[in-house]
mmCIF file of C-alpha atoms in Angstrom:
data_model
loop_
_atom_site.group_PDB
_atom_site.id
_atom_site.type_symbol
_atom_site.label_atom_id
_atom_site.label_comp_id
_atom_site.label_asym_id
_atom_site.label_seq_id
_atom_site.Cartn_x
_atom_site.Cartn_y
_atom_site.Cartn_z
ATOM 1 C CA MET A 1 3.727 1.447 0.497
ATOM 2 C CA ASN A 2 -0.331 1.646 0.133
ATOM 3 C CA PHE A 3 -2.857 -1.271 0.288
ATOM 4 C CA LEU A 4 -2.398 -2.733 -3.339
ATOM 5 C CA ALA A 5 1.491 -3.034 -3.121
ATOM 6 C CA HIS A 6 1.207 -4.593 0.391
ATOM 7 C CA PHE A 7 -1.137 -6.856 -0.839
ATOM 8 C CA PHE A 8 1.011 -7.554 -3.521
ATOM 9 C CA LEU A 9 4.122 -8.178 -1.679
ATOM 10 C CA SER A 10 2.156 -10.686 0.625
ATOM 11 C CA GLY A 11 2.778 -13.566 -1.778
ATOM 12 C CA LYS A 12 -0.785 -14.673 -2.120
ATOM 13 C CA ASP A 13 -0.315 -15.989 1.500
ATOM 14 C CA ASP A 14 -3.789 -15.621 3.336
ATOM 15 C CA HIS A 15 -2.174 -14.752 6.699
ATOM 16 C CA LEU A 16 0.470 -12.724 5.515
ATOM 17 C CA MET A 17 -1.958 -10.541 3.569
ATOM 18 C CA VAL A 18 -4.410 -10.072 6.404
ATOM 19 C CA GLY A 19 -1.399 -9.555 8.997
ATOM 20 C CA ASN A 20 0.053 -6.948 6.193
ATOM 21 C CA PHE A 21 -3.051 -5.330 5.794
ATOM 22 C CA LEU A 22 -3.827 -4.933 9.414
ATOM 23 C CA GLY A 23 -0.173 -3.845 9.919
ATOM 24 C CA ASP A 24 -1.519 0.030 10.542
ATOM 25 C CA TYR A 25 -4.337 -0.643 12.647
ATOM 26 C CA LEU A 26 -3.320 -2.619 15.492
ATOM 27 C CA SER A 27 -1.273 -2.024 18.743
ATOM 28 C CA ASN A 28 1.443 -4.208 19.636
ATOM 29 C CA ALA A 29 -0.651 -5.757 22.262
ATOM 30 C CA GLN A 30 -3.344 -6.437 19.506
ATOM 31 C CA VAL A 31 -1.037 -8.046 17.472
ATOM 32 C CA SER A 32 0.114 -10.658 20.113
ATOM 33 C CA GLU A 33 -3.122 -12.227 20.314
ATOM 34 C CA LEU A 34 -3.310 -12.968 16.638
ATOM 35 C CA PRO A 35 -2.211 -16.284 15.142
ATOM 36 C CA ALA A 36 1.804 -16.742 14.829
ATOM 37 C CA SER A 37 1.420 -16.474 10.923
ATOM 38 C CA VAL A 38 -0.881 -13.313 10.841
ATOM 39 C CA GLN A 39 1.778 -11.715 13.564
ATOM 40 C CA HIS A 40 4.332 -12.539 10.569
ATOM 41 C CA GLY A 41 2.229 -10.550 8.182
ATOM 42 C CA VAL A 42 2.457 -7.599 10.668
ATOM 43 C CA LYS A 43 5.733 -7.751 10.739
ATOM 44 C CA LEU A 44 6.267 -8.037 6.855
ATOM 45 C CA HIS A 45 4.286 -4.760 6.642
ATOM 46 C CA ARG A 46 6.222 -2.908 9.294
ATOM 47 C CA ALA A 47 9.731 -3.895 7.433
ATOM 48 C CA ILE A 48 8.450 -3.262 4.103
ATOM 49 C CA ASP A 49 7.358 0.476 5.294
ATOM 50 C CA SER A 50 10.787 1.004 7.122
ATOM 51 C CA TYR A 51 12.571 -0.345 3.924
ATOM 52 C CA THR A 52 10.104 1.833 1.682
ATOM 53 C CA ASP A 53 11.026 4.991 3.704
ATOM 54 C CA GLN A 54 14.675 4.984 3.446
ATOM 55 C CA HIS A 55 15.255 3.644 0.088
ATOM 56 C CA PRO A 56 16.778 6.309 -2.308
ATOM 57 C CA GLU A 57 14.429 6.359 -5.093
ATOM 58 C CA VAL A 58 11.318 6.849 -2.900
ATOM 59 C CA LEU A 59 13.281 9.721 -1.113
ATOM 60 C CA ARG A 60 13.833 11.337 -4.412
ATOM 61 C CA GLY A 61 10.365 11.681 -5.031
ATOM 62 C CA VAL A 62 9.563 12.787 -1.390
ATOM 63 C CA ARG A 63 12.001 15.472 -1.786
ATOM 64 C CA ARG A 64 10.380 16.677 -4.890
ATOM 65 C CA MET A 65 7.107 17.505 -3.572
ATOM 66 C CA TYR A 66 8.067 18.172 0.051
ATOM 67 C CA LYS A 67 7.729 22.105 -0.745
ATOM 68 C CA LYS A 68 4.223 21.893 -1.904
ATOM 69 C CA HIS A 69 3.017 19.120 0.373
ATOM 70 C CA SER A 70 5.191 19.241 3.135
ATOM 71 C CA LYS A 71 4.933 16.548 5.920
ATOM 72 C CA TYR A 72 2.355 14.632 3.954
ATOM 73 C CA ALA A 73 4.927 14.108 1.019
ATOM 74 C CA PRO A 74 5.596 10.535 1.883
ATOM 75 C CA VAL A 75 1.917 9.524 2.477
ATOM 76 C CA ILE A 76 1.292 10.963 -1.122
ATOM 77 C CA ILE A 77 4.020 8.691 -2.376
ATOM 78 C CA ASP A 78 2.597 5.651 -0.979
ATOM 79 C CA VAL A 79 -0.534 6.414 -2.806
ATOM 80 C CA PHE A 80 1.222 7.213 -6.041
ATOM 81 C CA TYR A 81 3.034 4.039 -6.031
ATOM 82 C CA ASP A 82 -0.366 2.068 -5.909
ATOM 83 C CA TYR A 83 -1.193 3.894 -9.173
ATOM 84 C CA PHE A 84 1.944 3.035 -10.751
ATOM 85 C CA LEU A 85 1.909 -0.608 -9.855
ATOM 86 C CA SER A 86 -1.348 -0.638 -11.366
ATOM 87 C CA LEU A 87 0.010 1.130 -14.440
ATOM 88 C CA ASN A 88 3.158 -1.268 -14.615
ATOM 89 C CA TRP A 89 1.299 -4.361 -13.416
ATOM 90 C CA SER A 90 2.371 -6.667 -16.122
ATOM 91 C CA LYS A 91 5.967 -6.026 -15.608
ATOM 92 C CA TYR A 92 5.348 -7.673 -12.081
ATOM 93 C CA SER A 93 2.813 -10.162 -12.454
ATOM 94 C CA ASP A 94 1.221 -12.817 -15.076
ATOM 95 C CA GLU A 95 -1.922 -12.728 -13.281
ATOM 96 C CA PRO A 96 -4.884 -10.017 -14.545
ATOM 97 C CA ILE A 97 -5.087 -7.379 -11.741
ATOM 98 C CA GLN A 98 -8.312 -7.852 -11.712
ATOM 99 C CA ASP A 99 -8.112 -11.438 -10.989
ATOM 100 C CA PHE A 100 -5.484 -10.512 -8.039
ATOM 101 C CA ILE A 101 -8.090 -8.037 -6.770
ATOM 102 C CA LEU A 102 -10.964 -10.236 -6.435
ATOM 103 C CA ASP A 103 -8.538 -13.074 -4.826
ATOM 104 C CA VAL A 104 -7.830 -10.409 -2.137
ATOM 105 C CA TYR A 105 -11.444 -9.457 -1.523
ATOM 106 C CA ALA A 106 -12.146 -12.943 -0.877
ATOM 107 C CA CYS A 107 -9.245 -13.426 1.566
ATOM 108 C CA LEU A 108 -10.171 -10.212 3.588
ATOM 109 C CA GLN A 109 -13.894 -11.692 3.677
ATOM 110 C CA ARG A 110 -12.415 -15.111 4.697
ATOM 111 C CA HIS A 111 -10.637 -13.627 7.654
ATOM 112 C CA HIS A 112 -12.937 -10.915 8.754
ATOM 113 C CA HIS A 113 -13.180 -12.378 12.315
ATOM 114 C CA LEU A 114 -9.479 -11.796 12.924
ATOM 115 C CA MET A 115 -10.148 -7.641 12.341
ATOM 116 C CA PRO A 116 -10.737 -5.123 15.072
ATOM 117 C CA GLU A 117 -14.124 -3.598 15.091
ATOM 118 C CA PRO A 118 -13.013 -0.331 13.077
ATOM 119 C CA VAL A 119 -12.120 -2.231 10.311
ATOM 120 C CA HIS A 120 -15.240 -4.351 10.029
ATOM 121 C CA THR A 121 -16.737 -1.565 8.278
ATOM 122 C CA TYR A 122 -13.759 -0.214 6.576
ATOM 123 C CA VAL A 123 -13.396 -3.585 4.504
ATOM 124 C CA PRO A 124 -16.911 -3.723 3.092
ATOM 125 C CA GLU A 125 -16.223 0.050 1.864
ATOM 126 C CA MET A 126 -13.069 -0.956 0.330
ATOM 127 C CA ILE A 127 -14.739 -3.858 -1.448
ATOM 128 C CA ALA A 128 -18.146 -2.187 -2.397
ATOM 129 C CA ASP A 129 -15.953 0.894 -3.886
ATOM 130 C CA ASN A 130 -13.463 -1.571 -5.076
ATOM 131 C CA TRP A 131 -10.554 0.951 -4.015
ATOM 132 C CA LEU A 132 -7.599 -1.636 -5.304
ATOM 133 C CA GLU A 133 -8.852 -1.188 -8.778
ATOM 134 C CA THR A 134 -9.497 2.573 -8.608
ATOM 135 C CA TYR A 135 -5.940 3.151 -7.501
ATOM 136 C CA GLY A 136 -5.133 2.884 -11.257
ATOM 137 C CA THR A 137 -7.205 5.720 -12.416
ATOM 138 C CA HIS A 138 -6.880 9.570 -11.744
ATOM 139 C CA ASN A 139 -10.393 9.558 -10.277
ATOM 140 C CA GLY A 140 -9.575 6.988 -8.057
ATOM 141 C CA ILE A 141 -6.164 8.921 -6.646
ATOM 142 C CA ALA A 142 -8.377 12.077 -6.451
ATOM 143 C CA TYR A 143 -11.269 10.258 -4.443
ATOM 144 C CA THR A 144 -8.314 8.737 -2.205
ATOM 145 C CA PHE A 145 -7.040 11.865 -1.388
ATOM 146 C CA ARG A 146 -10.562 13.473 -0.780
ATOM 147 C CA ARG A 147 -11.166 10.319 1.823
ATOM 148 C CA MET A 148 -7.628 11.254 3.573
ATOM 149 C CA SER A 149 -8.293 15.072 3.841
ATOM 150 C CA ARG A 150 -10.837 14.122 6.223
ATOM 151 C CA ARG A 151 -9.001 12.446 8.655
ATOM 152 C CA VAL A 152 -5.761 14.790 8.664
ATOM 153 C CA SER A 153 -4.811 17.839 10.725
ATOM 154 C CA ARG A 154 -3.857 19.870 7.462
ATOM 155 C CA PRO A 155 -6.117 18.984 4.597
ATOM 156 C CA GLU A 156 -4.699 21.823 2.532
ATOM 157 C CA LEU A 157 -1.344 19.918 2.068
ATOM 158 C CA LEU A 158 -3.048 17.178 0.298
ATOM 159 C CA SER A 159 -4.698 19.640 -2.081
ATOM 160 C CA GLY A 160 -3.541 19.443 -5.842
ATOM 161 C CA ALA A 161 -1.950 16.129 -4.932
ATOM 162 C CA LEU A 162 -3.070 14.507 -8.399
ATOM 163 C CA ASP A 163 -1.676 17.655 -10.012
ATOM 164 C CA THR A 164 1.830 16.809 -8.600
ATOM 165 C CA MET A 165 1.804 13.441 -9.999
ATOM 166 C CA VAL A 166 0.803 14.359 -13.340
ATOM 167 C CA GLU A 167 3.408 17.216 -13.347
ATOM 168 C CA HIS A 168 5.771 14.304 -12.334
ATOM 169 C CA PHE A 169 4.594 11.590 -13.978
ATOM 170 C CA GLN A 170 8.052 10.432 -15.999
ATOM 171 C CA ASP A 171 10.190 10.968 -12.967
ATOM 172 C CA LEU A 172 7.955 9.187 -10.184
ATOM 173 C CA ASN A 173 7.135 6.262 -12.888
ATOM 174 C CA ALA A 174 10.888 5.742 -13.321
ATOM 175 C CA GLU A 175 11.488 5.926 -9.565
ATOM 176 C CA PHE A 176 8.763 3.325 -8.962
ATOM 177 C CA ASN A 177 10.102 1.168 -11.509
ATOM 178 C CA ALA A 178 13.874 1.593 -10.072
ATOM 179 C CA PHE A 179 12.564 0.873 -6.516
ATOM 180 C CA PHE A 180 9.769 -1.971 -6.854
ATOM 181 C CA PRO A 181 11.892 -4.766 -8.024
ATOM 182 C CA GLU A 182 14.033 -4.252 -4.855
ATOM 183 C CA VAL A 183 11.361 -4.138 -2.417
ATOM 184 C CA ILE A 184 10.025 -7.354 -4.014
ATOM 185 C CA ARG A 185 13.283 -9.203 -3.117
ATOM 186 C CA TYR A 186 13.441 -7.614 0.384
ATOM 187 C CA ALA A 187 9.782 -8.401 0.791
ATOM 188 C CA LYS A 188 10.456 -12.084 -0.120
ATOM 189 C CA ALA A 189 13.375 -12.519 2.028
ATOM 190 C CA VAL A 190 11.296 -11.288 5.128
ATOM 191 C CA ALA A 191 8.368 -13.390 4.355
ATOM 192 C CA GLU A 192 10.317 -16.691 4.815
ATOM 193 C CA PRO A 193 9.622 -18.212 7.987
ATOM 194 C CA PRO A 194 12.454 -18.521 10.212
ATOM 195 C CA ALA A 195 14.402 -21.599 10.079
ATOM 196 C CA PRO A 196 13.628 -24.027 12.959
ATOM 197 C CA LEU A 197 16.039 -24.152 15.729
ATOM 198 C CA GLN A 198 18.539 -27.276 15.230
#
């Protein structure tokens, strides 16, 4: 899952949201230095990723685009799913997506001090360019893949990703909407704090 979906699956909890955001950026040693509630957000992020990577609806989409995009097919699906979450937002939330996104940005700014140095420049760029809202547009998806292509070893495998989404739009949208209610239920279960010992 990509940023928008991870934030959504945090359930409006600040510390879960921050930990969920930082899940890909921290070593286990760095995680251990965070408050326990933020560590739980990192755990949630990694659990969601593992669940997503093994889900049959997600794997169906990955297999469909593997021939063209090879090892980056799962990463491309992650980005596509933020687009489909934006597109289907009203199915999953009564809150306007713009209000949700503004709350996410405010949360990241409130907890900026918990983030490692490389992310300090990343967050202002995300907010300034409004990444979360642009994931719901074709231009935003294309921009995301251009940005990613500067950081990967085989950028040519990201070429034409937006065209792939357009070509397989109906199947991808159906797979997303079959998958997403299930990952919502899974994330809620993982997000529950552990019961105290008796």
